[in-house]
Amino acid sequence: ARVVAMAGRFANPPKRRPAGARIHLLHGQDDGIVPAEASVAAHAQLAGLGGQESDTTLDLFPGLGHGIDGRMMARLDAHLARP
C-alpha cells in the first residue's frame, strides 16, 4: 500500500502507523495555504510511530507554492516506480 500526500496536513496527529504502508509527502516550500512545516511535522510524527526509515519520505520543493509542478510530478513518478 502507498499513500501520497501533496501539500497536505493531518487534521489530527496519527496514533498508529498503517502496517506495511509507504507514505510519500511532497510539499512546496513557498506554500502560503498549507505551510510546508505541516509536512515536516507529519514526517516527524510518522517516523516516531516506527517502521523503517525508507517507509516515509518527505520531499520539499523550493520556489513552489500550493500546487503541483513538473518537479513534483517527476518525484512522484520516481516514488511510485520503486518496488
PDB file of N, CA and C in Angstrom:
ATOM      1  N   ALA A   1       0.842  -1.188   0.000  1.00  0.00           N
ATOM      2  CA  ALA A   1       0.000   0.000   0.000  1.00  0.00           C
ATOM      3  C   ALA A   1       0.879   1.240   0.000  1.00  0.00           C
ATOM      4  N   ARG A   2       0.425   2.248  -0.684  1.00  0.00           N
ATOM      5  CA  ARG A   2       1.142   3.529  -0.714  1.00  0.00           C
ATOM      6  C   ARG A   2       0.166   4.664  -0.499  1.00  0.00           C
ATOM      7  N   VAL A   3       0.678   5.664   0.162  1.00  0.00           N
ATOM      8  CA  VAL A   3      -0.076   6.895   0.365  1.00  0.00           C
ATOM      9  C   VAL A   3       0.787   8.035  -0.150  1.00  0.00           C
ATOM     10  N   VAL A   4       0.187   8.923  -0.920  1.00  0.00           N
ATOM     11  CA  VAL A   4       0.877  10.119  -1.396  1.00  0.00           C
ATOM     12  C   VAL A   4       0.082  11.315  -0.905  1.00  0.00           C
ATOM     13  N   ALA A   5       0.754  12.221  -0.226  1.00  0.00           N
ATOM     14  CA  ALA A   5       0.116  13.447   0.240  1.00  0.00           C
ATOM     15  C   ALA A   5       0.874  14.632  -0.349  1.00  0.00           C
ATOM     16  N   MET A   6       0.159  15.448  -1.089  1.00  0.00           N
ATOM     17  CA  MET A   6       0.769  16.628  -1.709  1.00  0.00           C
ATOM     18  C   MET A   6       0.195  17.865  -1.037  1.00  0.00           C
ATOM     19  N   ALA A   7       1.086  18.654  -0.440  1.00  0.00           N
ATOM     20  CA  ALA A   7       0.703  19.919   0.187  1.00  0.00           C
ATOM     21  C   ALA A   7      -0.437  19.739   1.179  1.00  0.00           C
ATOM     22  N   GLY A   8      -0.323  18.704   2.001  1.00  0.00           N
ATOM     23  CA  GLY A   8      -1.384  18.416   2.958  1.00  0.00           C
ATOM     24  C   GLY A   8      -0.931  18.528   4.393  1.00  0.00           C
ATOM     25  N   ARG A   9      -1.837  18.159   5.280  1.00  0.00           N
ATOM     26  CA  ARG A   9      -1.535  18.145   6.712  1.00  0.00           C
ATOM     27  C   ARG A   9      -2.508  17.200   7.393  1.00  0.00           C
ATOM     28  N   PHE A  10      -2.148  16.762   8.596  1.00  0.00           N
ATOM     29  CA  PHE A  10      -3.048  15.938   9.389  1.00  0.00           C
ATOM     30  C   PHE A  10      -4.078  16.829  10.065  1.00  0.00           C
ATOM     31  N   ALA A  11      -5.333  16.409  10.045  1.00  0.00           N
ATOM     32  CA  ALA A  11      -6.351  17.094  10.845  1.00  0.00           C
ATOM     33  C   ALA A  11      -6.093  16.797  12.321  1.00  0.00           C
ATOM     34  N   ASN A  12      -5.724  15.554  12.592  1.00  0.00           N
ATOM     35  CA  ASN A  12      -5.341  15.097  13.929  1.00  0.00           C
ATOM     36  C   ASN A  12      -4.098  14.234  13.777  1.00  0.00           C
ATOM     37  N   PRO A  13      -3.133  14.362  14.661  1.00  0.00           N
ATOM     38  CA  PRO A  13      -1.925  13.537  14.555  1.00  0.00           C
ATOM     39  C   PRO A  13      -2.283  12.047  14.622  1.00  0.00           C
ATOM     40  N   PRO A  14      -1.610  11.211  13.837  1.00  0.00           N
ATOM     41  CA  PRO A  14      -1.900   9.778  13.883  1.00  0.00           C
ATOM     42  C   PRO A  14      -1.452   9.160  15.202  1.00  0.00           C
ATOM     43  N   LYS A  15      -2.175   8.129  15.601  1.00  0.00           N
ATOM     44  CA  LYS A  15      -1.824   7.425  16.840  1.00  0.00           C
ATOM     45  C   LYS A  15      -1.090   6.128  16.539  1.00  0.00           C
ATOM     46  N   ARG A  16      -1.246   5.637  15.293  1.00  0.00           N
ATOM     47  CA  ARG A  16      -0.518   4.441  14.881  1.00  0.00           C
ATOM     48  C   ARG A  16      -0.219   4.543  13.398  1.00  0.00           C
ATOM     49  N   ARG A  17       0.783   3.822  13.016  1.00  0.00           N
ATOM     50  CA  ARG A  17       1.224   3.837  11.631  1.00  0.00           C
ATOM     51  C   ARG A  17       0.505   2.723  10.877  1.00  0.00           C
ATOM     52  N   PRO A  18       0.008   3.000   9.667  1.00  0.00           N
ATOM     53  CA  PRO A  18      -0.618   1.928   8.887  1.00  0.00           C
ATOM     54  C   PRO A  18       0.402   0.828   8.583  1.00  0.00           C
ATOM     55  N   ALA A  19       0.097  -0.391   8.940  1.00  0.00           N
ATOM     56  CA  ALA A  19       1.024  -1.510   8.766  1.00  0.00           C
ATOM     57  C   ALA A  19       1.352  -1.717   7.290  1.00  0.00           C
ATOM     58  N   GLY A  20       2.641  -1.768   6.989  1.00  0.00           N
ATOM     59  CA  GLY A  20       3.097  -2.066   5.643  1.00  0.00           C
ATOM     60  C   GLY A  20       2.946  -0.961   4.622  1.00  0.00           C
ATOM     61  N   ALA A  21       2.487   0.183   5.016  1.00  0.00           N
ATOM     62  CA  ALA A  21       2.258   1.276   4.064  1.00  0.00           C
ATOM     63  C   ALA A  21       3.510   2.119   3.881  1.00  0.00           C
ATOM     64  N   ARG A  22       3.771   2.511   2.648  1.00  0.00           N
ATOM     65  CA  ARG A  22       4.793   3.513   2.353  1.00  0.00           C
ATOM     66  C   ARG A  22       4.070   4.832   2.175  1.00  0.00           C
ATOM     67  N   ILE A  23       4.598   5.846   2.810  1.00  0.00           N
ATOM     68  CA  ILE A  23       3.945   7.157   2.802  1.00  0.00           C
ATOM     69  C   ILE A  23       4.910   8.178   2.219  1.00  0.00           C
ATOM     70  N   HIS A  24       4.463   8.873   1.177  1.00  0.00           N
ATOM     71  CA  HIS A  24       5.281   9.869   0.492  1.00  0.00           C
ATOM     72  C   HIS A  24       4.630  11.245   0.675  1.00  0.00           C
ATOM     73  N   LEU A  25       5.364  12.149   1.276  1.00  0.00           N
ATOM     74  CA  LEU A  25       4.898  13.512   1.499  1.00  0.00           C
ATOM     75  C   LEU A  25       5.652  14.438   0.553  1.00  0.00           C
ATOM     76  N   LEU A  26       4.933  15.249  -0.208  1.00  0.00           N
ATOM     77  CA  LEU A  26       5.531  16.193  -1.143  1.00  0.00           C
ATOM     78  C   LEU A  26       4.917  17.565  -0.885  1.00  0.00           C
ATOM     79  N   HIS A  27       5.764  18.603  -0.818  1.00  0.00           N
ATOM     80  CA  HIS A  27       5.249  19.919  -0.439  1.00  0.00           C
ATOM     81  C   HIS A  27       6.122  21.030  -1.017  1.00  0.00           C
ATOM     82  N   GLY A  28       5.486  22.079  -1.510  1.00  0.00           N
ATOM     83  CA  GLY A  28       6.208  23.266  -1.954  1.00  0.00           C
ATOM     84  C   GLY A  28       6.654  24.084  -0.750  1.00  0.00           C
ATOM     85  N   GLN A  29       7.905  24.505  -0.747  1.00  0.00           N
ATOM     86  CA  GLN A  29       8.430  25.259   0.397  1.00  0.00           C
ATOM     87  C   GLN A  29       7.814  26.648   0.525  1.00  0.00           C
ATOM     88  N   ASP A  30       7.256  27.169  -0.564  1.00  0.00           N
ATOM     89  CA  ASP A  30       6.667  28.515  -0.516  1.00  0.00           C
ATOM     90  C   ASP A  30       5.144  28.476  -0.478  1.00  0.00           C
ATOM     91  N   ASP A  31       4.579  27.392   0.029  1.00  0.00           N
ATOM     92  CA  ASP A  31       3.127  27.226   0.106  1.00  0.00           C
ATOM     93  C   ASP A  31       2.555  28.213   1.125  1.00  0.00           C
ATOM     94  N   GLY A  32       1.683  29.099   0.661  1.00  0.00           N
ATOM     95  CA  GLY A  32       1.049  30.075   1.539  1.00  0.00           C
ATOM     96  C   GLY A  32      -0.306  29.624   2.058  1.00  0.00           C
ATOM     97  N   ILE A  33      -0.802  28.478   1.595  1.00  0.00           N
ATOM     98  CA  ILE A  33      -2.102  27.957   2.027  1.00  0.00           C
ATOM     99  C   ILE A  33      -1.919  26.946   3.159  1.00  0.00           C
ATOM    100  N   VAL A  34      -1.123  25.932   2.907  1.00  0.00           N
ATOM    101  CA  VAL A  34      -0.756  24.944   3.925  1.00  0.00           C
ATOM    102  C   VAL A  34       0.768  24.992   4.023  1.00  0.00           C
ATOM    103  N   PRO A  35       1.301  25.594   5.060  1.00  0.00           N
ATOM    104  CA  PRO A  35       2.761  25.744   5.169  1.00  0.00           C
ATOM    105  C   PRO A  35       3.483  24.401   5.093  1.00  0.00           C
ATOM    106  N   ALA A  36       4.658  24.411   4.476  1.00  0.00           N
ATOM    107  CA  ALA A  36       5.467  23.197   4.335  1.00  0.00           C
ATOM    108  C   ALA A  36       5.783  22.572   5.686  1.00  0.00           C
ATOM    109  N   GLU A  37       5.806  23.356   6.735  1.00  0.00           N
ATOM    110  CA  GLU A  37       6.065  22.831   8.080  1.00  0.00           C
ATOM    111  C   GLU A  37       5.048  21.746   8.456  1.00  0.00           C
ATOM    112  N   ALA A  38       3.850  21.789   7.871  1.00  0.00           N
ATOM    113  CA  ALA A  38       2.852  20.745   8.149  1.00  0.00           C
ATOM    114  C   ALA A  38       3.351  19.384   7.683  1.00  0.00           C
ATOM    115  N   SER A  39       3.990  19.328   6.531  1.00  0.00           N
ATOM    116  CA  SER A  39       4.536  18.055   6.040  1.00  0.00           C
ATOM    117  C   SER A  39       5.786  17.656   6.815  1.00  0.00           C
ATOM    118  N   VAL A  40       6.585  18.633   7.218  1.00  0.00           N
ATOM    119  CA  VAL A  40       7.770  18.343   8.034  1.00  0.00           C
ATOM    120  C   VAL A  40       7.317  17.723   9.363  1.00  0.00           C
ATOM    121  N   ALA A  41       6.281  18.290   9.966  1.00  0.00           N
ATOM    122  CA  ALA A  41       5.756  17.764  11.230  1.00  0.00           C
ATOM    123  C   ALA A  41       5.139  16.383  11.026  1.00  0.00           C
ATOM    124  N   ALA A  42       4.416  16.188   9.932  1.00  0.00           N
ATOM    125  CA  ALA A  42       3.806  14.888   9.645  1.00  0.00           C
ATOM    126  C   ALA A  42       4.875  13.817   9.481  1.00  0.00           C
ATOM    127  N   HIS A  43       5.948  14.169   8.800  1.00  0.00           N
ATOM    128  CA  HIS A  43       7.053  13.223   8.611  1.00  0.00           C
ATOM    129  C   HIS A  43       7.636  12.825   9.968  1.00  0.00           C
ATOM    130  N   ALA A  44       7.850  13.787  10.834  1.00  0.00           N
ATOM    131  CA  ALA A  44       8.389  13.500  12.168  1.00  0.00           C
ATOM    132  C   ALA A  44       7.419  12.648  12.986  1.00  0.00           C
ATOM    133  N   GLN A  45       6.127  12.951  12.888  1.00  0.00           N
ATOM    134  CA  GLN A  45       5.126  12.177  13.633  1.00  0.00           C
ATOM    135  C   GLN A  45       5.107  10.726  13.169  1.00  0.00           C
ATOM    136  N   LEU A  46       5.123  10.521  11.857  1.00  0.00           N
ATOM    137  CA  LEU A  46       5.105   9.163  11.324  1.00  0.00           C
ATOM    138  C   LEU A  46       6.377   8.405  11.676  1.00  0.00           C
ATOM    139  N   ALA A  47       7.510   9.082  11.609  1.00  0.00           N
ATOM    140  CA  ALA A  47       8.779   8.438  11.971  1.00  0.00           C
ATOM    141  C   ALA A  47       8.765   8.007  13.436  1.00  0.00           C
ATOM    142  N   GLY A  48       8.128   8.795  14.270  1.00  0.00           N
ATOM    143  CA  GLY A  48       8.041   8.475  15.687  1.00  0.00           C
ATOM    144  C   GLY A  48       7.157   7.280  15.994  1.00  0.00           C
ATOM    145  N   LEU A  49       6.363   6.873  15.003  1.00  0.00           N
ATOM    146  CA  LEU A  49       5.470   5.730  15.202  1.00  0.00           C
ATOM    147  C   LEU A  49       6.100   4.411  14.773  1.00  0.00           C
ATOM    148  N   GLY A  50       7.345   4.462  14.330  1.00  0.00           N
ATOM    149  CA  GLY A  50       8.060   3.238  13.965  1.00  0.00           C
ATOM    150  C   GLY A  50       8.063   2.982  12.471  1.00  0.00           C
ATOM    151  N   GLY A  51       8.427   1.772  12.123  1.00  0.00           N
ATOM    152  CA  GLY A  51       8.577   1.415  10.716  1.00  0.00           C
ATOM    153  C   GLY A  51       9.994   1.707  10.264  1.00  0.00           C
ATOM    154  N   GLN A  52      10.297   1.300   9.045  1.00  0.00           N
ATOM    155  CA  GLN A  52      11.623   1.548   8.501  1.00  0.00           C
ATOM    156  C   GLN A  52      11.711   2.987   8.023  1.00  0.00           C
ATOM    157  N   GLU A  53      12.915   3.525   8.095  1.00  0.00           N
ATOM    158  CA  GLU A  53      13.128   4.922   7.704  1.00  0.00           C
ATOM    159  C   GLU A  53      12.669   5.183   6.267  1.00  0.00           C
ATOM    160  N   SER A  54      12.872   4.218   5.369  1.00  0.00           N
ATOM    161  CA  SER A  54      12.513   4.400   3.964  1.00  0.00           C
ATOM    162  C   SER A  54      11.012   4.302   3.719  1.00  0.00           C
ATOM    163  N   ASP A  55      10.233   3.915   4.731  1.00  0.00           N
ATOM    164  CA  ASP A  55       8.782   3.791   4.552  1.00  0.00           C
ATOM    165  C   ASP A  55       8.062   5.130   4.529  1.00  0.00           C
ATOM    166  N   THR A  56       8.718   6.167   5.010  1.00  0.00           N
ATOM    167  CA  THR A  56       8.126   7.508   4.983  1.00  0.00           C
ATOM    168  C   THR A  56       9.145   8.467   4.381  1.00  0.00           C
ATOM    169  N   THR A  57       8.755   9.125   3.297  1.00  0.00           N
ATOM    170  CA  THR A  57       9.651  10.069   2.644  1.00  0.00           C
ATOM    171  C   THR A  57       9.034  11.459   2.653  1.00  0.00           C
ATOM    172  N   LEU A  58       9.899  12.448   2.619  1.00  0.00           N
ATOM    173  CA  LEU A  58       9.482  13.845   2.555  1.00  0.00           C
ATOM    174  C   LEU A  58      10.319  14.537   1.496  1.00  0.00           C
ATOM    175  N   ASP A  59       9.646  15.147   0.535  1.00  0.00           N
ATOM    176  CA  ASP A  59      10.322  15.927  -0.493  1.00  0.00           C
ATOM    177  C   ASP A  59       9.763  17.350  -0.457  1.00  0.00           C
ATOM    178  N   LEU A  60      10.652  18.318  -0.301  1.00  0.00           N
ATOM    179  CA  LEU A  60      10.280  19.730  -0.311  1.00  0.00           C
ATOM    180  C   LEU A  60      10.805  20.358  -1.595  1.00  0.00           C
ATOM    181  N   PHE A  61      10.015  21.247  -2.193  1.00  0.00           N
ATOM    182  CA  PHE A  61      10.347  21.838  -3.482  1.00  0.00           C
ATOM    183  C   PHE A  61      10.488  23.351  -3.350  1.00  0.00           C
ATOM    184  N   PRO A  62      11.732  23.854  -3.415  1.00  0.00           N
ATOM    185  CA  PRO A  62      11.975  25.297  -3.309  1.00  0.00           C
ATOM    186  C   PRO A  62      11.238  26.055  -4.418  1.00  0.00           C
ATOM    187  N   GLY A  63      10.688  27.202  -4.051  1.00  0.00           N
ATOM    188  CA  GLY A  63      10.045  28.071  -5.020  1.00  0.00           C
ATOM    189  C   GLY A  63       8.638  27.658  -5.409  1.00  0.00           C
ATOM    190  N   LEU A  64       8.151  26.537  -4.915  1.00  0.00           N
ATOM    191  CA  LEU A  64       6.803  26.074  -5.263  1.00  0.00           C
ATOM    192  C   LEU A  64       5.827  26.471  -4.175  1.00  0.00           C
ATOM    193  N   GLY A  65       4.720  27.046  -4.588  1.00  0.00           N
ATOM    194  CA  GLY A  65       3.650  27.400  -3.662  1.00  0.00           C
ATOM    195  C   GLY A  65       2.705  26.228  -3.476  1.00  0.00           C
ATOM    196  N   HIS A  66       1.419  26.528  -3.311  1.00  0.00           N
ATOM    197  CA  HIS A  66       0.398  25.500  -3.095  1.00  0.00           C
ATOM    198  C   HIS A  66      -0.048  24.987  -4.455  1.00  0.00           C
ATOM    199  N   GLY A  67       0.697  24.036  -4.976  1.00  0.00           N
ATOM    200  CA  GLY A  67       0.387  23.498  -6.289  1.00  0.00           C
ATOM    201  C   GLY A  67       1.303  22.345  -6.622  1.00  0.00           C
ATOM    202  N   ILE A  68       1.179  21.906  -7.865  1.00  0.00           N
ATOM    203  CA  ILE A  68       1.967  20.782  -8.363  1.00  0.00           C
ATOM    204  C   ILE A  68       2.680  21.244  -9.617  1.00  0.00           C
ATOM    205  N   ASP A  69       3.984  20.973  -9.687  1.00  0.00           N
ATOM    206  CA  ASP A  69       4.724  21.327 -10.896  1.00  0.00           C
ATOM    207  C   ASP A  69       5.423  20.079 -11.442  1.00  0.00           C
ATOM    208  N   GLY A  70       6.191  20.254 -12.487  1.00  0.00           N
ATOM    209  CA  GLY A  70       6.876  19.143 -13.119  1.00  0.00           C
ATOM    210  C   GLY A  70       7.856  18.440 -12.204  1.00  0.00           C
ATOM    211  N   ARG A  71       8.532  19.190 -11.341  1.00  0.00           N
ATOM    212  CA  ARG A  71       9.472  18.576 -10.395  1.00  0.00           C
ATOM    213  C   ARG A  71       8.744  17.630  -9.449  1.00  0.00           C
ATOM    214  N   MET A  72       7.607  18.083  -8.946  1.00  0.00           N
ATOM    215  CA  MET A  72       6.846  17.261  -8.014  1.00  0.00           C
ATOM    216  C   MET A  72       6.322  16.003  -8.719  1.00  0.00           C
ATOM    217  N   MET A  73       5.832  16.162  -9.939  1.00  0.00           N
ATOM    218  CA  MET A  73       5.324  15.007 -10.677  1.00  0.00           C
ATOM    219  C   MET A  73       6.443  14.013 -10.972  1.00  0.00           C
ATOM    220  N   ALA A  74       7.624  14.507 -11.321  1.00  0.00           N
ATOM    221  CA  ALA A  74       8.750  13.618 -11.589  1.00  0.00           C
ATOM    222  C   ALA A  74       9.134  12.839 -10.331  1.00  0.00           C
ATOM    223  N   ARG A  75       9.136  13.522  -9.203  1.00  0.00           N
ATOM    224  CA  ARG A  75       9.480  12.855  -7.940  1.00  0.00           C
ATOM    225  C   ARG A  75       8.415  11.829  -7.572  1.00  0.00           C
ATOM    226  N   LEU A  76       7.158  12.163  -7.791  1.00  0.00           N
ATOM    227  CA  LEU A  76       6.071  11.224  -7.537  1.00  0.00           C
ATOM    228  C   LEU A  76       6.227   9.980  -8.417  1.00  0.00           C
ATOM    229  N   ASP A  77       6.500  10.183  -9.695  1.00  0.00           N
ATOM    230  CA  ASP A  77       6.728   9.055 -10.605  1.00  0.00           C
ATOM    231  C   ASP A  77       7.859   8.173 -10.103  1.00  0.00           C
ATOM    232  N   ALA A  78       8.946   8.785  -9.626  1.00  0.00           N
ATOM    233  CA  ALA A  78      10.087   8.022  -9.120  1.00  0.00           C
ATOM    234  C   ALA A  78       9.695   7.197  -7.891  1.00  0.00           C
ATOM    235  N   HIS A  79       8.922   7.775  -6.991  1.00  0.00           N
ATOM    236  CA  HIS A  79       8.469   7.040  -5.805  1.00  0.00           C
ATOM    237  C   HIS A  79       7.594   5.848  -6.205  1.00  0.00           C
ATOM    238  N   LEU A  80       6.669   6.094  -7.105  1.00  0.00           N
ATOM    239  CA  LEU A  80       5.737   5.036  -7.484  1.00  0.00           C
ATOM    240  C   LEU A  80       6.372   3.958  -8.337  1.00  0.00           C
ATOM    241  N   ALA A  81       7.481   4.261  -8.994  1.00  0.00           N
ATOM    242  CA  ALA A  81       8.170   3.283  -9.824  1.00  0.00           C
ATOM    243  C   ALA A  81       8.991   2.290  -8.997  1.00  0.00           C
ATOM    244  N   ARG A  82       9.291   2.656  -7.760  1.00  0.00           N
ATOM    245  CA  ARG A  82      10.079   1.768  -6.894  1.00  0.00           C
ATOM    246  C   ARG A  82       9.225   0.586  -6.443  1.00  0.00           C
ATOM    247  N   PRO A  83       9.844  -0.588  -6.400  1.00  0.00           N
ATOM    248  CA  PRO A  83       9.078  -1.766  -5.915  1.00  0.00           C
ATOM    249  C   PRO A  83       8.790  -1.680  -4.430  1.00  0.00           C
TER     250      PRO A  83
END
